CSV table of N, CA and C in Angstrom, one decimal:
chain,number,residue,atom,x,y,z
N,1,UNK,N,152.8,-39.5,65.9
N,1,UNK,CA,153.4,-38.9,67.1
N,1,UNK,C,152.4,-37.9,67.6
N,2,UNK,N,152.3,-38.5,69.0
N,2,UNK,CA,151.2,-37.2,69.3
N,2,UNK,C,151.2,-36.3,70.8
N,3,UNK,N,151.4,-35.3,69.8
N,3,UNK,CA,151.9,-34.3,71.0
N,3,UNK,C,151.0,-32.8,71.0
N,4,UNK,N,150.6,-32.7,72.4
N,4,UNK,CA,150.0,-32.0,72.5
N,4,UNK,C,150.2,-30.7,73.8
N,5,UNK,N,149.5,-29.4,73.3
N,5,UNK,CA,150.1,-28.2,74.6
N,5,UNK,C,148.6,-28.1,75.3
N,6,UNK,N,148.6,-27.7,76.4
N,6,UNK,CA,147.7,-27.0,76.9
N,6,UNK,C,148.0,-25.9,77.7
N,7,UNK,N,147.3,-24.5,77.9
N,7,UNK,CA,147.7,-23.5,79.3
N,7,UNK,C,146.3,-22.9,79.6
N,8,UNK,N,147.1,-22.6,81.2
N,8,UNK,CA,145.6,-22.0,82.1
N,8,UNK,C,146.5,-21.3,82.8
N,9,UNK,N,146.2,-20.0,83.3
N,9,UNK,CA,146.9,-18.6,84.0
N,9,UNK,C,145.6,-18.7,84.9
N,10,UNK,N,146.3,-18.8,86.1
N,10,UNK,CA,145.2,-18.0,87.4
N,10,UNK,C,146.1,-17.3,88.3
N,11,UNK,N,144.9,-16.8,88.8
N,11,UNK,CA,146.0,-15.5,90.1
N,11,UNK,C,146.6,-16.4,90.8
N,12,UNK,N,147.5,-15.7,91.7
N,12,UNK,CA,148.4,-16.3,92.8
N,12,UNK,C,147.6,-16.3,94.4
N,13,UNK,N,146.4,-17.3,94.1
N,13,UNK,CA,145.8,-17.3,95.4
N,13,UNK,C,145.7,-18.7,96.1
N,14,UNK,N,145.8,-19.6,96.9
N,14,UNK,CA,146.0,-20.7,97.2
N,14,UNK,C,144.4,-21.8,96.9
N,15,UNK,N,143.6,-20.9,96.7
N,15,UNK,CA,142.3,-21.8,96.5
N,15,UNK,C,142.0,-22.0,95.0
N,16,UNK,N,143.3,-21.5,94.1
N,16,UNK,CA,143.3,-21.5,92.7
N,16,UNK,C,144.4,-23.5,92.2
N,17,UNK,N,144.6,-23.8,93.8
N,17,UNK,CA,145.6,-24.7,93.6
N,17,UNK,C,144.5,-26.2,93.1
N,18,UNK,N,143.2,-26.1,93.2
N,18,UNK,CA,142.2,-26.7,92.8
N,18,UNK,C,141.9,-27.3,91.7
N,19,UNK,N,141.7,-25.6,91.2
N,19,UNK,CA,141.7,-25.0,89.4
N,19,UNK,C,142.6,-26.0,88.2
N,20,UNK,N,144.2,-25.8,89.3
N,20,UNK,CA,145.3,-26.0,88.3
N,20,UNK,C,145.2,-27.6,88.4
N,21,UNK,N,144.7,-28.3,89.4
N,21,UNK,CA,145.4,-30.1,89.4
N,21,UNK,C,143.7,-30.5,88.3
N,22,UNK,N,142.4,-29.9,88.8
N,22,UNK,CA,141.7,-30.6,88.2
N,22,UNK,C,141.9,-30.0,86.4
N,23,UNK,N,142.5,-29.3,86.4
N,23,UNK,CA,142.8,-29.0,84.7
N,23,UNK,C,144.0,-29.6,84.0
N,24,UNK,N,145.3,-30.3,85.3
N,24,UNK,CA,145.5,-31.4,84.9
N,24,UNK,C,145.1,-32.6,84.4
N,25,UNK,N,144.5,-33.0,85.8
N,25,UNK,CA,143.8,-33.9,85.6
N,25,UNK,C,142.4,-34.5,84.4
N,26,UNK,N,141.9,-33.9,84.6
N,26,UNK,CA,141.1,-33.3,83.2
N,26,UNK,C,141.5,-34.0,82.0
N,27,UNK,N,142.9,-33.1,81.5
N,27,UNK,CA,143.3,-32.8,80.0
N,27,UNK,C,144.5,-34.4,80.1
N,28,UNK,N,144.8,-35.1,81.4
N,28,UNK,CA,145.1,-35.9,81.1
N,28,UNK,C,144.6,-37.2,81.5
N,29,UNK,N,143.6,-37.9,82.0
N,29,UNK,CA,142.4,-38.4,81.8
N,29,UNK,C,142.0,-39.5,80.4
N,30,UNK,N,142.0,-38.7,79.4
N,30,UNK,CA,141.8,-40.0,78.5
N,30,UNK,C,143.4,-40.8,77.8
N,31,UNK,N,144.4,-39.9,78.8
N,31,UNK,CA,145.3,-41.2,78.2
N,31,UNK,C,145.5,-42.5,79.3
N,32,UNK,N,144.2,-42.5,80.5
N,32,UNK,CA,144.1,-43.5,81.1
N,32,UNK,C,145.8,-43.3,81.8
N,33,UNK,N,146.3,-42.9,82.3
N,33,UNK,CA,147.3,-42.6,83.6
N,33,UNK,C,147.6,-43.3,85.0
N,34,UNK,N,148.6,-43.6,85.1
N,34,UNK,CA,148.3,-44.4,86.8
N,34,UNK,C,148.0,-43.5,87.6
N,35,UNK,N,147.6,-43.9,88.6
N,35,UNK,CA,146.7,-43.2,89.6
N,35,UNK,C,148.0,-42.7,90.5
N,36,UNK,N,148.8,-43.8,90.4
N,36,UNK,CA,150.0,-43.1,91.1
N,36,UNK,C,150.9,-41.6,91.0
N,37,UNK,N,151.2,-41.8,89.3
N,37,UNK,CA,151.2,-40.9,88.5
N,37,UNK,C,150.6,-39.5,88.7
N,38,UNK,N,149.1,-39.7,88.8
N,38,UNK,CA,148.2,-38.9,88.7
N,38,UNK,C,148.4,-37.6,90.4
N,39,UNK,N,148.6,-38.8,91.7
N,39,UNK,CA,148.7,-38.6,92.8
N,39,UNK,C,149.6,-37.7,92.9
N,40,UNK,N,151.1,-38.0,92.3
N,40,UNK,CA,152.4,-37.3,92.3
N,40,UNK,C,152.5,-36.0,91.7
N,41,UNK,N,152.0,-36.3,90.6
N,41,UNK,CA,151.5,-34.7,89.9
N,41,UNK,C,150.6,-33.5,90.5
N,42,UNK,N,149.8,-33.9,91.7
N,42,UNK,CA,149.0,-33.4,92.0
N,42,UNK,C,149.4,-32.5,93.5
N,43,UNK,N,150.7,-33.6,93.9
N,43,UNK,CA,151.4,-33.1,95.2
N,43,UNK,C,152.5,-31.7,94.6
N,44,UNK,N,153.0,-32.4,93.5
N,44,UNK,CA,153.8,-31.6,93.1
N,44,UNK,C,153.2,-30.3,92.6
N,45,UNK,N,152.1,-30.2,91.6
N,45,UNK,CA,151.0,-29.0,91.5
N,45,UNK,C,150.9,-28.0,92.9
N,46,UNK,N,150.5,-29.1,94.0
N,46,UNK,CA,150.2,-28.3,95.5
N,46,UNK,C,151.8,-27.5,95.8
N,47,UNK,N,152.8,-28.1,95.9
N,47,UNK,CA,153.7,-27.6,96.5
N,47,UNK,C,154.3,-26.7,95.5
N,48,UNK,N,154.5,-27.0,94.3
N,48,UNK,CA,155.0,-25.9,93.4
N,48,UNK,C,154.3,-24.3,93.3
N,49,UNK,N,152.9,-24.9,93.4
N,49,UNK,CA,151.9,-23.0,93.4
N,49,UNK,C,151.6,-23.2,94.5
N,50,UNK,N,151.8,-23.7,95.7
N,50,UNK,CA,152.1,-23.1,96.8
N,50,UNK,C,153.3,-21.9,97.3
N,51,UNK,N,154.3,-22.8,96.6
N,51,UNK,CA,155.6,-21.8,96.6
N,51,UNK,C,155.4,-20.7,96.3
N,52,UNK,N,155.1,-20.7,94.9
N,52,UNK,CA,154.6,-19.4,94.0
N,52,UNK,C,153.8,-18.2,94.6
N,53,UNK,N,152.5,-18.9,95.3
N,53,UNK,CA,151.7,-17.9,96.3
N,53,UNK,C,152.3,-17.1,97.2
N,54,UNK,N,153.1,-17.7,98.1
N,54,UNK,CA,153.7,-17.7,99.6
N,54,UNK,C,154.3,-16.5,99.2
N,55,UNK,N,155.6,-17.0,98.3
N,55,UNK,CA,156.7,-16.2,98.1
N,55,UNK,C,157.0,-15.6,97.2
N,56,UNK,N,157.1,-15.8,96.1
N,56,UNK,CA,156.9,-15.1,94.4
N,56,UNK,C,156.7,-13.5,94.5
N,57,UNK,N,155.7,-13.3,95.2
N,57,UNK,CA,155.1,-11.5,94.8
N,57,UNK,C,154.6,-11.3,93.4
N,58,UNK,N,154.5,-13.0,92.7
N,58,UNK,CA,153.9,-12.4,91.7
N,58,UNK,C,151.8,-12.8,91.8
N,59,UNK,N,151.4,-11.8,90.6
N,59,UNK,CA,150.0,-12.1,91.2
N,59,UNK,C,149.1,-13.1,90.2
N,60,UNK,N,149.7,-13.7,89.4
N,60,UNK,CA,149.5,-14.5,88.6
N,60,UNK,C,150.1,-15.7,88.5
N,61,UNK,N,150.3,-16.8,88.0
N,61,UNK,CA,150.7,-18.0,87.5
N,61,UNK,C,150.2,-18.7,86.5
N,62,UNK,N,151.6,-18.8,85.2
N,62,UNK,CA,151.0,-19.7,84.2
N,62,UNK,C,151.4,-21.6,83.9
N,63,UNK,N,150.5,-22.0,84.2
N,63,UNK,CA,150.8,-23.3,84.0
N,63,UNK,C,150.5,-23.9,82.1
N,64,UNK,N,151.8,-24.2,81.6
N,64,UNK,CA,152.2,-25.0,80.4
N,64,UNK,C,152.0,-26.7,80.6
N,65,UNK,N,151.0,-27.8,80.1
N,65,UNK,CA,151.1,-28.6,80.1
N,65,UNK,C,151.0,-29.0,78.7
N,66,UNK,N,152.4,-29.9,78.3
N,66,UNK,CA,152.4,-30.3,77.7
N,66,UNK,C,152.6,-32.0,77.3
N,67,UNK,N,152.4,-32.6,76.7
N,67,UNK,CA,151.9,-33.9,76.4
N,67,UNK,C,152.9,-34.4,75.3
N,68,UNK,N,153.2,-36.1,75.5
N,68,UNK,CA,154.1,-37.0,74.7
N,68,UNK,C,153.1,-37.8,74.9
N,69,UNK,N,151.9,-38.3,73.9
N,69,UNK,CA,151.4,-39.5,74.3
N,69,UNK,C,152.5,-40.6,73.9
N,70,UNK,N,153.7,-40.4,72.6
N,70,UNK,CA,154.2,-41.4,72.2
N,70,UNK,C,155.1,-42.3,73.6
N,71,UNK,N,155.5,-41.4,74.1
N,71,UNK,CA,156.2,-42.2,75.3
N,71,UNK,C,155.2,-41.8,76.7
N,72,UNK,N,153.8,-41.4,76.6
N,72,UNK,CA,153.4,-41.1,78.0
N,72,UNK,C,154.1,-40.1,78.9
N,73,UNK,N,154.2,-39.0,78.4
N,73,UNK,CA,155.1,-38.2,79.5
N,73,UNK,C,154.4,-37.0,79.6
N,74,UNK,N,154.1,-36.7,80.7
N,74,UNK,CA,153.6,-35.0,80.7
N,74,UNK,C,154.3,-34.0,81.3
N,75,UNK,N,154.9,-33.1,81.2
N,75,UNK,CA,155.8,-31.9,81.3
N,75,UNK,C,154.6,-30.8,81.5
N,76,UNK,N,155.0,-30.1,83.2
N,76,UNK,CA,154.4,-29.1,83.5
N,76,UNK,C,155.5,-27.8,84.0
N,77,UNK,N,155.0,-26.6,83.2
N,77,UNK,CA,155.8,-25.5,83.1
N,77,UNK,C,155.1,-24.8,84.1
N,78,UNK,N,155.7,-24.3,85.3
N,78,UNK,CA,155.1,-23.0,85.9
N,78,UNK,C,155.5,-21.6,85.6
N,79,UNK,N,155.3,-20.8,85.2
N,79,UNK,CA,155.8,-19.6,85.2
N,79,UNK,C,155.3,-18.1,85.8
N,80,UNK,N,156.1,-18.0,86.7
N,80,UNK,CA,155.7,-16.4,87.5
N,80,UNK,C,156.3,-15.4,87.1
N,81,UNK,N,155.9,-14.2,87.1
N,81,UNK,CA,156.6,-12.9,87.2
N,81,UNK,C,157.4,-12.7,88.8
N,82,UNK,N,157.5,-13.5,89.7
N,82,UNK,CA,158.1,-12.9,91.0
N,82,UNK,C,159.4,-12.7,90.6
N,83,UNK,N,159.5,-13.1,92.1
N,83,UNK,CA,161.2,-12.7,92.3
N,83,UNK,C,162.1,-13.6,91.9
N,84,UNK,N,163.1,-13.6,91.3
N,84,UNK,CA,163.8,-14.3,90.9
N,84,UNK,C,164.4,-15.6,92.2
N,85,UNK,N,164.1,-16.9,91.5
N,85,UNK,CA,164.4,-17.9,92.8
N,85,UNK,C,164.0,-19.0,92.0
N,86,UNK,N,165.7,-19.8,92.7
N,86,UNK,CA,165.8,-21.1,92.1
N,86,UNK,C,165.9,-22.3,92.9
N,87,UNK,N,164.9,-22.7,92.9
N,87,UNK,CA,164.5,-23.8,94.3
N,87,UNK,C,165.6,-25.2,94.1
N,88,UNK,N,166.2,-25.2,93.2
N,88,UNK,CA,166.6,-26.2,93.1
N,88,UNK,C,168.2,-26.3,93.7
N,89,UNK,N,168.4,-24.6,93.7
N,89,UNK,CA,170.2,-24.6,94.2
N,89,UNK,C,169.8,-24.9,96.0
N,90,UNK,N,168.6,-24.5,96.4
N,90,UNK,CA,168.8,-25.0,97.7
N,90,UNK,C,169.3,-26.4,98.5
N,91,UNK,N,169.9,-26.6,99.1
N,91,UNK,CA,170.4,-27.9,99.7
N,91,UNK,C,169.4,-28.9,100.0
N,92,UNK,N,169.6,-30.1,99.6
N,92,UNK,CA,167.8,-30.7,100.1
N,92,UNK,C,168.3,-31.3,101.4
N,93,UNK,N,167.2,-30.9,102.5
N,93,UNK,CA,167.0,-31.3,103.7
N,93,UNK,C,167.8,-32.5,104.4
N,94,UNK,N,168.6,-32.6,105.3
N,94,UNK,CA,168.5,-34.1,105.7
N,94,UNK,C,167.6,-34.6,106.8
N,95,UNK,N,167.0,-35.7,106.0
N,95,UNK,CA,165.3,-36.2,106.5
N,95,UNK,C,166.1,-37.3,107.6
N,96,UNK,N,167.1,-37.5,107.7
N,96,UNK,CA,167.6,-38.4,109.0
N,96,UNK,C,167.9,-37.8,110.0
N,97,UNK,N,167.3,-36.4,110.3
N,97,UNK,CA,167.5,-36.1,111.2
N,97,UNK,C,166.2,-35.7,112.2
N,98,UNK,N,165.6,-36.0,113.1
N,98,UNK,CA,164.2,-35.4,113.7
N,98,UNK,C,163.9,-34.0,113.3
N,99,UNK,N,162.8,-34.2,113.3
N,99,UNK,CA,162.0,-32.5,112.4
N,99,UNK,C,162.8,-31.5,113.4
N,100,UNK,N,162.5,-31.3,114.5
N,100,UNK,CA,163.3,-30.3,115.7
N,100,UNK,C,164.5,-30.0,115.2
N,101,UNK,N,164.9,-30.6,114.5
N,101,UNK,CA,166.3,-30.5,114.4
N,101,UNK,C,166.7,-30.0,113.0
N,102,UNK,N,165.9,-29.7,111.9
N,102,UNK,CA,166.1,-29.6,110.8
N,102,UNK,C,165.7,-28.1,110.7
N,103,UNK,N,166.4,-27.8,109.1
N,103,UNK,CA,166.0,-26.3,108.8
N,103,UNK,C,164.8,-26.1,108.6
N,104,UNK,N,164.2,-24.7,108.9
N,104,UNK,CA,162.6,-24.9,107.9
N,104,UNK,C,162.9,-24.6,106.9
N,105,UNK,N,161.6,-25.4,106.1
N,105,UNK,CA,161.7,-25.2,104.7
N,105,UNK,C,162.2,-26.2,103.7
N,106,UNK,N,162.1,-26.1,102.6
N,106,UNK,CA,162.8,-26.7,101.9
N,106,UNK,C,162.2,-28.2,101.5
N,107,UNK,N,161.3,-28.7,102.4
N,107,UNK,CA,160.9,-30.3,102.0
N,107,UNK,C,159.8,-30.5,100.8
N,108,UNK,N,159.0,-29.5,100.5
N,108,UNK,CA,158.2,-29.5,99.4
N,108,UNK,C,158.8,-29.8,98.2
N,109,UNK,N,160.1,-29.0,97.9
N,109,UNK,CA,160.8,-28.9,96.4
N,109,UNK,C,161.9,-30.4,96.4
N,110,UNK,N,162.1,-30.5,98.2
N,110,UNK,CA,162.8,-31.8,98.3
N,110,UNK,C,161.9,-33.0,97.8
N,111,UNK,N,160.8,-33.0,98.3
N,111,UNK,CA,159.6,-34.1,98.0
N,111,UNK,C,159.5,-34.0,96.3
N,112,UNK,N,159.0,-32.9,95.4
N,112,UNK,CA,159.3,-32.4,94.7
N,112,UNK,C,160.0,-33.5,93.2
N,113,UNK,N,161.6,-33.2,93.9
N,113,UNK,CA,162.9,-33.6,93.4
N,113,UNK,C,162.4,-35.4,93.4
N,114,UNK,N,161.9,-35.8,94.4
N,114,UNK,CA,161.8,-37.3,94.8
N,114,UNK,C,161.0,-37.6,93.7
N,115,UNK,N,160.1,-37.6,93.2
N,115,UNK,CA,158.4,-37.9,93.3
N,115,UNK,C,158.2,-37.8,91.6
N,116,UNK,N,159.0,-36.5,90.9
N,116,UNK,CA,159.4,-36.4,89.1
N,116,UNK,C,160.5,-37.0,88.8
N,117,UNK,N,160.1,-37.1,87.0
N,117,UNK,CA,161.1,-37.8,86.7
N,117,UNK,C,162.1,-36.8,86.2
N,118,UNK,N,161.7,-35.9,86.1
N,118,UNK,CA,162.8,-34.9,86.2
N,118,UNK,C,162.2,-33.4,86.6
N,119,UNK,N,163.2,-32.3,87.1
N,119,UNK,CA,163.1,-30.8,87.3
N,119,UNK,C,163.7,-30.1,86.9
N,120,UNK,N,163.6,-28.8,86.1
N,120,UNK,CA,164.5,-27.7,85.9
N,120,UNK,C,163.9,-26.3,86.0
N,121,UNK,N,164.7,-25.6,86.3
N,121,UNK,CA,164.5,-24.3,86.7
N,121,UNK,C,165.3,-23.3,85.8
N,122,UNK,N,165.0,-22.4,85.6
N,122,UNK,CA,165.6,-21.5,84.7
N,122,UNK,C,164.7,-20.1,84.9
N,123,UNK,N,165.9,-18.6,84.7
N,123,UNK,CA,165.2,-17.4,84.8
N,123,UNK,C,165.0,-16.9,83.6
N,124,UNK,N,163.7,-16.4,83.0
N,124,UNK,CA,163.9,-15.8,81.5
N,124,UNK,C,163.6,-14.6,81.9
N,125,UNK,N,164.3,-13.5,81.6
N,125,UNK,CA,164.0,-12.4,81.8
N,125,UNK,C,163.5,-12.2,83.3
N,126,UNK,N,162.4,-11.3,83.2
N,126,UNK,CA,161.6,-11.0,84.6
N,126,UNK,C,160.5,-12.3,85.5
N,127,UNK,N,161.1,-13.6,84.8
N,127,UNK,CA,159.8,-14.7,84.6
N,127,UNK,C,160.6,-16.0,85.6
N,128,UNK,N,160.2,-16.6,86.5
N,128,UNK,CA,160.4,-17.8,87.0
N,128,UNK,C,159.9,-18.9,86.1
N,129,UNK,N,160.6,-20.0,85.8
N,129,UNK,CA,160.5,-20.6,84.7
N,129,UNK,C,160.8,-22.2,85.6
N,130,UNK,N,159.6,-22.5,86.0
N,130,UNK,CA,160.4,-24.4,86.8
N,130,UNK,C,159.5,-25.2,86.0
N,131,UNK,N,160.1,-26.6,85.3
N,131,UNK,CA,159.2,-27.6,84.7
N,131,UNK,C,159.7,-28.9,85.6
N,132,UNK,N,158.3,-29.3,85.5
N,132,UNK,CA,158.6,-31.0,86.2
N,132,UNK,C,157.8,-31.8,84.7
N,133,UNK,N,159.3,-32.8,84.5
N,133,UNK,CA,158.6,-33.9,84.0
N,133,UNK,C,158.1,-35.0,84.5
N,134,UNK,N,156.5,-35.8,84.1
N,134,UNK,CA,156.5,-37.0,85.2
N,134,UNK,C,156.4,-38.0,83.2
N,135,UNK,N,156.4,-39.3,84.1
N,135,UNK,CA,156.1,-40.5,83.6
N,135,UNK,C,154.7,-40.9,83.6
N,136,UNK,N,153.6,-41.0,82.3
N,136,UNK,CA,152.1,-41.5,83.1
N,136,UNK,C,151.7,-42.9,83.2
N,137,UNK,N,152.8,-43.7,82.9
N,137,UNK,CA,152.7,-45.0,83.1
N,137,UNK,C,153.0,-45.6,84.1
């Protein structure tokens, strides 16, 4: 069984959003991953510490990647000190309706929601706490 952690903390600056996919990417790499896989993780990396930057107030971000080679799965933990916010109670968008016509906001964590095989959000203390699990097969 082989299971493995990794983490990397950078500030909350949008050109750090680089940093965090190629250190996914990187540390997952030799389990040979679909590209699709790879793709999805990388949208969701952009929009998740996107969030974090924008809105959070916090000045750092730690990203937790952890590893299941036995079933292929990689679980990514973000964690900020901001403000307390749970992207997941928001309503997700309805995409049948023309953009003009829709709320702002909200399609990143919708896309998000689409794209993992799973999300959760949770507050620990003073800490934003969201994981996405993906599939790397």
């Amino acid at each position: 069984m082989q299971n493995w952690v990794k983490e990397i903390v950078v500030d909350s600056k949008f050109e750090n959003v680089k940093t965090l996919t190629d250190f996914v990417e990187s540390s997952l790499e030799p389990l040979n991953p679909s590209p699709k896989a790879i793709m999805q993780i990388g949208v969701a990396i952009d929009e998740l510490f996107s969030n974090v930057v924008r809105y959070s107030g916090s000045s750092n971000m730690k990203l937790i990647l952890n590893v299941n080679e036995d079933v292929l799965t990689a679980k990514l933990t973000f964690i900020d000190e901001g403000v307390a916010y749970d992207p997941l109670k928001k309503t997700d968008p309805d995409v049948s309706l023309p953009a003009e016509d829709r709320e702002i906001g909200g399609l990143g964590i919708f896309l998000v929601k689409k794209i993992m095989d799973g999300v959760e959000y949770k507050r620990d203390g003073e800490k934003n706490v969201l994981t996405v699990v993906k599939k790397l097969g």
